[in-house]
């Protein structure tokens, strides 16, 4: 049919050409007759052909035009056919692209696409798009898997953290609960909980709990230190992971009969490089790395809890023993009275000495000297101030030089110890330090050496910052001891002539318990009692006139507590002789006042007992000396145990905050610093309201500050979801468990706080 249609078109063009040729022939003949200038007739036509034979050639014109028309028709048909073929090819290509894209939209990343030709850029782009989508899908699946693993670890740690806190007073119950829940959580079949026991210098592991195939077992097994895989794990302090166990190691009974476990995990219960026990877990499955990591982190929490239990038991025993010494300490009251008298004289002397330093100010050059060293002590970088102060003209003179060339030979012994501590990641150094210049002269700096760590907490370099204090060092050395003694033993405050607080030293601020912002909004008259206010205003006028005042008066702290202060007020004039500020130097004599009041009450009793006391003076002195020595040893041991306990709590992953019976903060670990965004120095020994203010919080809210108070047992031993407010008043949801302890009159309330949100790495 198509071929016939093509022939018809060719024939049509042939006929059209023939007709055009006939018309042209007719025009030629007509023009020939016109040229003859004779009447047009058939005879004239015949005569023209007879006289001019070339006219017969004109008869071929229709045939020629018909042939030419046939040729043009065929060429036109050929072009049309080629164009139609191109259109059909593009349509097939478009349908293939459309089908490919639709399959990609449906998520079929394995669909195939055949390139049409070498330069098929669209096809190549689609193939690249398919590969990119496939790679993105694989990455998304991998990311989801990692998120699920992190969520599994976080949820498990929270669960076992709660179990450890709820069973902290019973190791037997704790081990059973841990081993039972651990077997279920990690899909194990058997597990054993071994606790390290030390008796008479001998160490061995006692199986305190075991669990197998959904049932609690009653263990009765001991393993010597270093014996078997359990002993080897404890000895090496490393996890042992056996992917294929021996046939005779352990048998697990299942519904299918007896089978050998495929994997065995033995994890040491280690805290601060000390072993407290071992976990042994057998399973049909081979655990992955994140599951091993989870078991190790649970083991670390278990070890920390066991350590805390041991320390708490020993601390409670020591505190109970020390309580019996209370009566002996009471007999030392007379010595304390004498000490208070001596302290009073010392305070008076310190007040006199303070007058010599009222106008004293410390002028320091704030230009910083900076240098960086690697942990071996070789110089990496030094700024221009460093070069200028130490007498060098260019960095090339000291580049890669050891720090020892800047240190005096007399200081190298203690400085080497300092450097070793910094290189190991120890505490930073702050203090005055002497450096040696190129010219062998001394340069004193207010120096700071800090250990800089990488993301893995490994020290990578040591940073030095300093301020040149050479000129003022001699004066500082002369007065340093006196100033330190003054700051430790006395309180200092500065007021404007109108009584407004300008500045208070740390010792006075700590007693009054106000923040610096609150103090700057107050005057000295806000601290006095109403009965003393009128008289003191008259005294204040005399002070401004230049009459110094020395005496005692009663102040109120932020919490309403009464405090007695003994001190001297002196006016400081400006360069024009006008009163610029009033300086107060004094001491807290509250305890002295209380002792005086108590002494007055006891004077009558003491006089009656004086005769009896004189008779037993010799014997009492001997016993008192023995008791003092015994108390020193006990206090030292108590402080050691307390320090160990505090360091253990400091290393916990959960935030830990402890308050005493006066609602004052006694412990604030590093995790708590990170949670609140507050440094411990800002809250230690402060009232808990400093950390958990309740002024703008509804009492019905589930706010930790509404319950974290001494003697409030609302949340004690309960794991409860509450919220706190950080340093910037940002609300943070947490899980909190309160634990209280009391021995005699001593009382503590401890909050174990865990942030609820999951951090993604």
PDB file of C-alpha atoms in Angstrom, residues 32-259:
ATOM      1  CA  UNK A  32       5.819  31.686 -33.392  1.00  0.00           C
ATOM      2  CA  UNK A  33       2.527  32.407 -35.164  1.00  0.00           C
ATOM      3  CA  UNK A  34       2.431  35.924 -33.758  1.00  0.00           C
ATOM      4  CA  UNK A  35       5.900  36.610 -35.070  1.00  0.00           C
ATOM      5  CA  UNK A  36       4.750  35.634 -38.641  1.00  0.00           C
ATOM      6  CA  UNK A  37       2.336  38.551 -38.506  1.00  0.00           C
ATOM      7  CA  UNK A  38      -0.284  36.510 -40.315  1.00  0.00           C
ATOM      8  CA  UNK A  39      -3.722  35.318 -39.312  1.00  0.00           C
ATOM      9  CA  UNK A  40      -3.537  32.354 -36.988  1.00  0.00           C
ATOM     10  CA  UNK A  41      -4.729  29.172 -38.645  1.00  0.00           C
ATOM     11  CA  UNK A  42      -4.001  25.469 -38.913  1.00  0.00           C
ATOM     12  CA  UNK A  43      -2.372  26.061 -42.286  1.00  0.00           C
ATOM     13  CA  UNK A  44      -0.003  28.575 -40.733  1.00  0.00           C
ATOM     14  CA  UNK A  45       0.897  25.941 -38.076  1.00  0.00           C
ATOM     15  CA  UNK A  46       1.641  23.331 -40.737  1.00  0.00           C
ATOM     16  CA  UNK A  47       3.688  25.839 -42.692  1.00  0.00           C
ATOM     17  CA  UNK A  48       5.737  26.699 -39.610  1.00  0.00           C
ATOM     18  CA  UNK A  49       6.666  23.064 -38.999  1.00  0.00           C
ATOM     19  CA  UNK A  50       7.479  22.614 -42.697  1.00  0.00           C
ATOM     20  CA  UNK A  51       9.688  25.690 -42.950  1.00  0.00           C
ATOM     21  CA  UNK A  52      11.429  25.252 -39.543  1.00  0.00           C
ATOM     22  CA  UNK A  53      12.110  21.590 -38.760  1.00  0.00           C
ATOM     23  CA  UNK A  54      13.528  22.535 -35.323  1.00  0.00           C
ATOM     24  CA  UNK A  55       9.974  23.099 -34.128  1.00  0.00           C
ATOM     25  CA  UNK A  56       9.587  19.329 -34.104  1.00  0.00           C
ATOM     26  CA  UNK A  57      12.073  19.287 -31.218  1.00  0.00           C
ATOM     27  CA  UNK A  58       9.644  21.422 -29.183  1.00  0.00           C
ATOM     28  CA  UNK A  59       7.214  18.534 -29.296  1.00  0.00           C
ATOM     29  CA  UNK A  60       9.545  16.733 -26.828  1.00  0.00           C
ATOM     30  CA  UNK A  61       9.021  19.441 -24.169  1.00  0.00           C
ATOM     31  CA  UNK A  62       5.932  17.780 -22.540  1.00  0.00           C
ATOM     32  CA  UNK A  63       7.781  14.453 -22.411  1.00  0.00           C
ATOM     33  CA  UNK A  64      10.855  16.079 -20.874  1.00  0.00           C
ATOM     34  CA  UNK A  65       8.763  17.910 -18.257  1.00  0.00           C
ATOM     35  CA  UNK A  66       6.852  14.652 -17.468  1.00  0.00           C
ATOM     36  CA  UNK A  67      10.150  12.794 -16.872  1.00  0.00           C
ATOM     37  CA  UNK A  68      11.499  15.682 -14.776  1.00  0.00           C
ATOM     38  CA  UNK A  69       8.271  15.717 -12.723  1.00  0.00           C
ATOM     39  CA  UNK A  70       8.561  11.993 -12.102  1.00  0.00           C
ATOM     40  CA  UNK A  71      12.150  12.490 -10.831  1.00  0.00           C
ATOM     41  CA  UNK A  72      11.185  15.337  -8.492  1.00  0.00           C
ATOM     42  CA  UNK A  73       8.262  13.276  -7.110  1.00  0.00           C
ATOM     43  CA  UNK A  74      10.587  10.377  -6.292  1.00  0.00           C
ATOM     44  CA  UNK A  75      13.101  12.704  -4.555  1.00  0.00           C
ATOM     45  CA  UNK A  76      10.340  14.359  -2.530  1.00  0.00           C
ATOM     46  CA  UNK A  77       9.019  10.961  -1.505  1.00  0.00           C
ATOM     47  CA  UNK A  78      12.533   9.867  -0.416  1.00  0.00           C
ATOM     48  CA  UNK A  79      12.999  12.966   1.800  1.00  0.00           C
ATOM     49  CA  UNK A  80       9.551  12.505   3.325  1.00  0.00           C
ATOM     50  CA  UNK A  81      10.314   8.822   4.062  1.00  0.00           C
ATOM     51  CA  UNK A  82      13.632   9.708   5.757  1.00  0.00           C
ATOM     52  CA  UNK A  83      11.927  12.398   7.867  1.00  0.00           C
ATOM     53  CA  UNK A  84       9.210   9.964   8.928  1.00  0.00           C
ATOM     54  CA  UNK A  85      11.863   7.387   9.870  1.00  0.00           C
ATOM     55  CA  UNK A  86      13.651   9.973  12.054  1.00  0.00           C
ATOM     56  CA  UNK A  87      10.358  10.885  13.718  1.00  0.00           C
ATOM     57  CA  UNK A  88       9.566   7.223  14.430  1.00  0.00           C
ATOM     58  CA  UNK A  89      13.079   6.720  15.909  1.00  0.00           C
ATOM     59  CA  UNK A  90      12.705   9.742  18.213  1.00  0.00           C
ATOM     60  CA  UNK A  91       9.292   8.513  19.353  1.00  0.00           C
ATOM     61  CA  UNK A  92      10.704   5.061  20.208  1.00  0.00           C
ATOM     62  CA  UNK A  93      13.577   6.726  22.101  1.00  0.00           C
ATOM     63  CA  UNK A  94      11.149   8.988  24.011  1.00  0.00           C
ATOM     64  CA  UNK A  95       8.966   6.008  24.951  1.00  0.00           C
ATOM     65  CA  UNK A  96      12.059   4.136  26.203  1.00  0.00           C
ATOM     66  CA  UNK A  97      13.175   7.169  28.284  1.00  0.00           C
ATOM     67  CA  UNK A  98       9.654   7.609  29.667  1.00  0.00           C
ATOM     68  CA  UNK A  99       9.399   3.925  30.665  1.00  0.00           C
ATOM     69  CA  UNK A 100      12.899   4.098  32.285  1.00  0.00           C
ATOM     70  CA  UNK A 101      12.029   7.242  34.273  1.00  0.00           C
ATOM     71  CA  UNK A 102       8.706   5.805  35.423  1.00  0.00           C
ATOM     72  CA  UNK A 103      10.443   2.682  36.735  1.00  0.00           C
ATOM     73  CA  UNK A 104      12.985   4.878  38.571  1.00  0.00           C
ATOM     74  CA  UNK A 105      10.103   6.837  40.141  1.00  0.00           C
ATOM     75  CA  UNK A 106       8.640   3.520  41.272  1.00  0.00           C
ATOM     76  CA  UNK A 107      11.929   2.715  43.070  1.00  0.00           C
ATOM     77  CA  UNK A 108      13.247   0.120  40.571  1.00  0.00           C
ATOM     78  CA  UNK A 109      16.938   1.035  40.751  1.00  0.00           C
ATOM     79  CA  UNK A 110      17.974  -2.198  38.962  1.00  0.00           C
ATOM     80  CA  UNK A 111      16.172  -1.294  35.701  1.00  0.00           C
ATOM     81  CA  UNK A 112      18.379  -1.514  32.549  1.00  0.00           C
ATOM     82  CA  UNK A 113      18.719   1.098  29.788  1.00  0.00           C
ATOM     83  CA  UNK A 114      20.307   0.444  26.382  1.00  0.00           C
ATOM     84  CA  UNK A 115      22.107   3.406  24.833  1.00  0.00           C
ATOM     85  CA  UNK A 116      20.723   4.285  21.382  1.00  0.00           C
ATOM     86  CA  UNK A 117      24.024   5.462  19.956  1.00  0.00           C
ATOM     87  CA  UNK A 118      27.525   6.563  20.972  1.00  0.00           C
ATOM     88  CA  UNK A 119      26.492  10.217  21.533  1.00  0.00           C
ATOM     89  CA  UNK A 120      23.328   9.454  23.515  1.00  0.00           C
ATOM     90  CA  UNK A 121      24.020  12.025  26.288  1.00  0.00           C
ATOM     91  CA  UNK A 122      20.482  11.815  27.669  1.00  0.00           C
ATOM     92  CA  UNK A 123      20.802   8.054  27.996  1.00  0.00           C
ATOM     93  CA  UNK A 124      24.148   8.372  29.748  1.00  0.00           C
ATOM     94  CA  UNK A 125      22.674  10.968  32.124  1.00  0.00           C
ATOM     95  CA  UNK A 126      19.738   8.653  32.908  1.00  0.00           C
ATOM     96  CA  UNK A 127      22.112   5.757  33.596  1.00  0.00           C
ATOM     97  CA  UNK A 128      24.155   8.013  35.911  1.00  0.00           C
ATOM     98  CA  UNK A 129      20.918   9.096  37.609  1.00  0.00           C
ATOM     99  CA  UNK A 130      19.957   5.435  38.117  1.00  0.00           C
ATOM    100  CA  UNK A 131      23.380   4.649  39.591  1.00  0.00           C
ATOM    101  CA  UNK A 132      23.213   7.725  41.877  1.00  0.00           C
ATOM    102  CA  UNK A 133      19.713   6.773  43.090  1.00  0.00           C
ATOM    103  CA  UNK A 134      20.881   3.236  43.705  1.00  0.00           C
ATOM    104  CA  UNK A 135      23.921   4.476  45.662  1.00  0.00           C
ATOM    105  CA  UNK A 136      21.748   6.928  47.653  1.00  0.00           C
ATOM    106  CA  UNK A 137      19.322   4.146  48.507  1.00  0.00           C
ATOM    107  CA  UNK A 138      22.166   1.909  49.669  1.00  0.00           C
ATOM    108  CA  UNK A 139      23.613   4.765  51.800  1.00  0.00           C
ATOM    109  CA  UNK A 140      20.175   5.497  53.280  1.00  0.00           C
ATOM    110  CA  UNK A 141      19.729   1.811  54.166  1.00  0.00           C
ATOM    111  CA  UNK A 142      23.196   1.807  55.779  1.00  0.00           C
ATOM    112  CA  UNK A 143      22.419   5.013  57.705  1.00  0.00           C
ATOM    113  CA  UNK A 144      19.113   3.621  58.952  1.00  0.00           C
ATOM    114  CA  UNK A 145      20.908   0.493  60.095  1.00  0.00           C
ATOM    115  CA  UNK A 146      23.506   2.570  62.004  1.00  0.00           C
ATOM    116  CA  UNK A 147      20.745   4.690  63.577  1.00  0.00           C
ATOM    117  CA  UNK A 148      18.929   1.544  64.696  1.00  0.00           C
ATOM    118  CA  UNK A 149      22.158   0.221  66.230  1.00  0.00           C
ATOM    119  CA  UNK A 150      22.832   3.504  68.100  1.00  0.00           C
ATOM    120  CA  UNK A 151      19.230   3.613  69.317  1.00  0.00           C
ATOM    121  CA  UNK A 152      19.525  -0.003  70.463  1.00  0.00           C
ATOM    122  CA  UNK A 153      22.708   0.818  72.425  1.00  0.00           C
ATOM    123  CA  UNK A 154      21.267   4.005  73.962  1.00  0.00           C
ATOM    124  CA  UNK A 155      18.018   2.342  74.980  1.00  0.00           C
ATOM    125  CA  UNK A 156      19.927  -0.600  76.480  1.00  0.00           C
ATOM    126  CA  UNK A 157      22.298   1.643  78.455  1.00  0.00           C
ATOM    127  CA  UNK A 158      19.348   3.575  79.862  1.00  0.00           C
ATOM    128  CA  UNK A 159      17.605   0.344  80.823  1.00  0.00           C
ATOM    129  CA  UNK A 160      20.625  -1.147  82.594  1.00  0.00           C
ATOM    130  CA  UNK A 161      21.452   2.204  84.194  1.00  0.00           C
ATOM    131  CA  UNK A 162      18.026   2.118  85.831  1.00  0.00           C
ATOM    132  CA  UNK A 163      18.528  -1.491  86.929  1.00  0.00           C
ATOM    133  CA  UNK A 164      21.883  -0.619  88.517  1.00  0.00           C
ATOM    134  CA  UNK A 165      20.474   2.386  90.369  1.00  0.00           C
ATOM    135  CA  UNK A 166      17.456   0.459  91.661  1.00  0.00           C
ATOM    136  CA  UNK A 167      19.573  -2.399  93.056  1.00  0.00           C
ATOM    137  CA  UNK A 168      22.587  -0.487  94.328  1.00  0.00           C
ATOM    138  CA  UNK A 169      22.164  -1.757  97.914  1.00  0.00           C
ATOM    139  CA  UNK A 170      22.023  -5.505  97.104  1.00  0.00           C
ATOM    140  CA  UNK A 171      24.798  -7.040  94.971  1.00  0.00           C
ATOM    141  CA  UNK A 172      23.063 -10.412  94.808  1.00  0.00           C
ATOM    142  CA  UNK A 173      19.838  -8.984  93.454  1.00  0.00           C
ATOM    143  CA  UNK A 174      21.774  -6.630  91.205  1.00  0.00           C
ATOM    144  CA  UNK A 175      23.744  -9.474  89.585  1.00  0.00           C
ATOM    145  CA  UNK A 176      20.590 -11.570  89.040  1.00  0.00           C
ATOM    146  CA  UNK A 177      18.663  -8.666  87.515  1.00  0.00           C
ATOM    147  CA  UNK A 178      21.564  -7.681  85.276  1.00  0.00           C
ATOM    148  CA  UNK A 179      22.311 -11.164  83.962  1.00  0.00           C
ATOM    149  CA  UNK A 180      18.629 -12.014  83.368  1.00  0.00           C
ATOM    150  CA  UNK A 181      17.888  -8.782  81.473  1.00  0.00           C
ATOM    151  CA  UNK A 182      21.196  -8.892  79.564  1.00  0.00           C
ATOM    152  CA  UNK A 183      20.533 -12.412  78.229  1.00  0.00           C
ATOM    153  CA  UNK A 184      17.098 -11.319  76.985  1.00  0.00           C
ATOM    154  CA  UNK A 185      18.273  -8.005  75.541  1.00  0.00           C
ATOM    155  CA  UNK A 186      21.136  -9.419  73.430  1.00  0.00           C
ATOM    156  CA  UNK A 187      19.394 -12.749  72.529  1.00  0.00           C
ATOM    157  CA  UNK A 188      21.940 -14.889  74.349  1.00  0.00           C
ATOM    158  CA  UNK A 189      21.295 -18.400  75.704  1.00  0.00           C
ATOM    159  CA  UNK A 190      23.595 -18.608  78.696  1.00  0.00           C
ATOM    160  CA  UNK A 191      25.390 -16.081  80.882  1.00  0.00           C
ATOM    161  CA  UNK A 192      27.376 -16.039  84.109  1.00  0.00           C
ATOM    162  CA  UNK A 193      28.120 -13.151  86.489  1.00  0.00           C
ATOM    163  CA  UNK A 194      31.428 -13.530  88.360  1.00  0.00           C
ATOM    164  CA  UNK A 195      32.417 -11.140  91.184  1.00  0.00           C
ATOM    165  CA  UNK A 196      36.045 -10.805  92.309  1.00  0.00           C
ATOM    166  CA  UNK A 197      36.546 -11.778  95.967  1.00  0.00           C
ATOM    167  CA  UNK A 198      39.704 -11.048  97.969  1.00  0.00           C
ATOM    168  CA  UNK A 199      40.191 -12.991 101.209  1.00  0.00           C
ATOM    169  CA  UNK A 200      43.387 -13.346 103.192  1.00  0.00           C
ATOM    170  CA  UNK A 201      45.488 -12.110 100.300  1.00  0.00           C
ATOM    171  CA  UNK A 202      43.902 -14.628  97.909  1.00  0.00           C
ATOM    172  CA  UNK A 203      41.808 -13.612  94.890  1.00  0.00           C
ATOM    173  CA  UNK A 204      39.189 -15.713  93.141  1.00  0.00           C
ATOM    174  CA  UNK A 205      35.965 -15.260  91.171  1.00  0.00           C
ATOM    175  CA  UNK A 206      32.644 -16.284  92.684  1.00  0.00           C
ATOM    176  CA  UNK A 207      29.690 -16.855  90.340  1.00  0.00           C
ATOM    177  CA  UNK A 208      26.995 -14.683  91.952  1.00  0.00           C
ATOM    178  CA  UNK A 209      24.364 -15.251  89.241  1.00  0.00           C
ATOM    179  CA  UNK A 210      23.772 -17.316  86.111  1.00  0.00           C
ATOM    180  CA  UNK A 211      20.968 -17.604  83.575  1.00  0.00           C
ATOM    181  CA  UNK A 212      20.366 -20.213  80.873  1.00  0.00           C
ATOM    182  CA  UNK A 213      17.620 -20.576  78.252  1.00  0.00           C
ATOM    183  CA  UNK A 214      15.020 -18.423  79.962  1.00  0.00           C
ATOM    184  CA  UNK A 215      15.558 -19.757  83.494  1.00  0.00           C
ATOM    185  CA  UNK A 216      17.424 -18.437  86.494  1.00  0.00           C
ATOM    186  CA  UNK A 217      20.118 -20.815  87.789  1.00  0.00           C
ATOM    187  CA  UNK A 218      21.461 -21.144  91.316  1.00  0.00           C
ATOM    188  CA  UNK A 219      25.245 -20.844  90.909  1.00  0.00           C
ATOM    189  CA  UNK A 220      27.830 -22.552  93.037  1.00  0.00           C
ATOM    190  CA  UNK A 221      31.120 -22.097  91.246  1.00  0.00           C
ATOM    191  CA  UNK A 222      34.484 -20.530  91.969  1.00  0.00           C
ATOM    192  CA  UNK A 223      37.322 -19.771  89.556  1.00  0.00           C
ATOM    193  CA  UNK A 224      40.830 -18.982  90.688  1.00  0.00           C
ATOM    194  CA  UNK A 225      42.525 -15.757  89.578  1.00  0.00           C
ATOM    195  CA  UNK A 226      44.123 -16.319  86.161  1.00  0.00           C
ATOM    196  CA  UNK A 227      42.375 -19.701  85.683  1.00  0.00           C
ATOM    197  CA  UNK A 228      40.627 -20.473  82.392  1.00  0.00           C
ATOM    198  CA  UNK A 229      39.161 -17.909  80.011  1.00  0.00           C
ATOM    199  CA  UNK A 230      37.492 -15.995  82.861  1.00  0.00           C
ATOM    200  CA  UNK A 231      40.779 -15.627  84.709  1.00  0.00           C
ATOM    201  CA  UNK A 232      42.639 -14.743  81.500  1.00  0.00           C
ATOM    202  CA  UNK A 233      40.075 -12.038  80.690  1.00  0.00           C
ATOM    203  CA  UNK A 234      40.533 -10.470  84.147  1.00  0.00           C
ATOM    204  CA  UNK A 235      44.309 -10.782  83.988  1.00  0.00           C
ATOM    205  CA  UNK A 236      44.582  -9.115  80.569  1.00  0.00           C
ATOM    206  CA  UNK A 237      41.712  -6.658  81.288  1.00  0.00           C
ATOM    207  CA  UNK A 238      40.477  -7.147  77.716  1.00  0.00           C
ATOM    208  CA  UNK A 239      37.345  -8.597  76.144  1.00  0.00           C
ATOM    209  CA  UNK A 240      37.641 -12.141  74.773  1.00  0.00           C
ATOM    210  CA  UNK A 241      35.387 -12.879  71.759  1.00  0.00           C
ATOM    211  CA  UNK A 242      35.393 -16.464  70.455  1.00  0.00           C
ATOM    212  CA  UNK A 243      33.349 -16.810  67.256  1.00  0.00           C
ATOM    213  CA  UNK A 244      33.541 -20.621  67.142  1.00  0.00           C
ATOM    214  CA  UNK A 245      33.698 -22.476  70.474  1.00  0.00           C
ATOM    215  CA  UNK A 246      35.035 -25.975  71.094  1.00  0.00           C
ATOM    216  CA  UNK A 247      32.627 -28.894  71.204  1.00  0.00           C
ATOM    217  CA  UNK A 248      33.147 -29.604  74.914  1.00  0.00           C
ATOM    218  CA  UNK A 249      33.155 -26.003  76.227  1.00  0.00           C
ATOM    219  CA  UNK A 250      29.431 -25.628  77.021  1.00  0.00           C
ATOM    220  CA  UNK A 251      26.185 -27.260  75.946  1.00  0.00           C
ATOM    221  CA  UNK A 252      22.940 -25.322  75.468  1.00  0.00           C
ATOM    222  CA  UNK A 253      19.692 -27.241  75.760  1.00  0.00           C
ATOM    223  CA  UNK A 254      17.020 -26.167  73.265  1.00  0.00           C
ATOM    224  CA  UNK A 255      13.831 -27.596  71.842  1.00  0.00           C
ATOM    225  CA  UNK A 256      15.896 -29.378  69.198  1.00  0.00           C
ATOM    226  CA  UNK A 257      18.162 -31.157  71.640  1.00  0.00           C
ATOM    227  CA  UNK A 258      21.685 -30.176  72.737  1.00  0.00           C
ATOM    228  CA  UNK A 259      23.787 -27.856  70.640  1.00  0.00           C
TER     229      UNK A 259
END
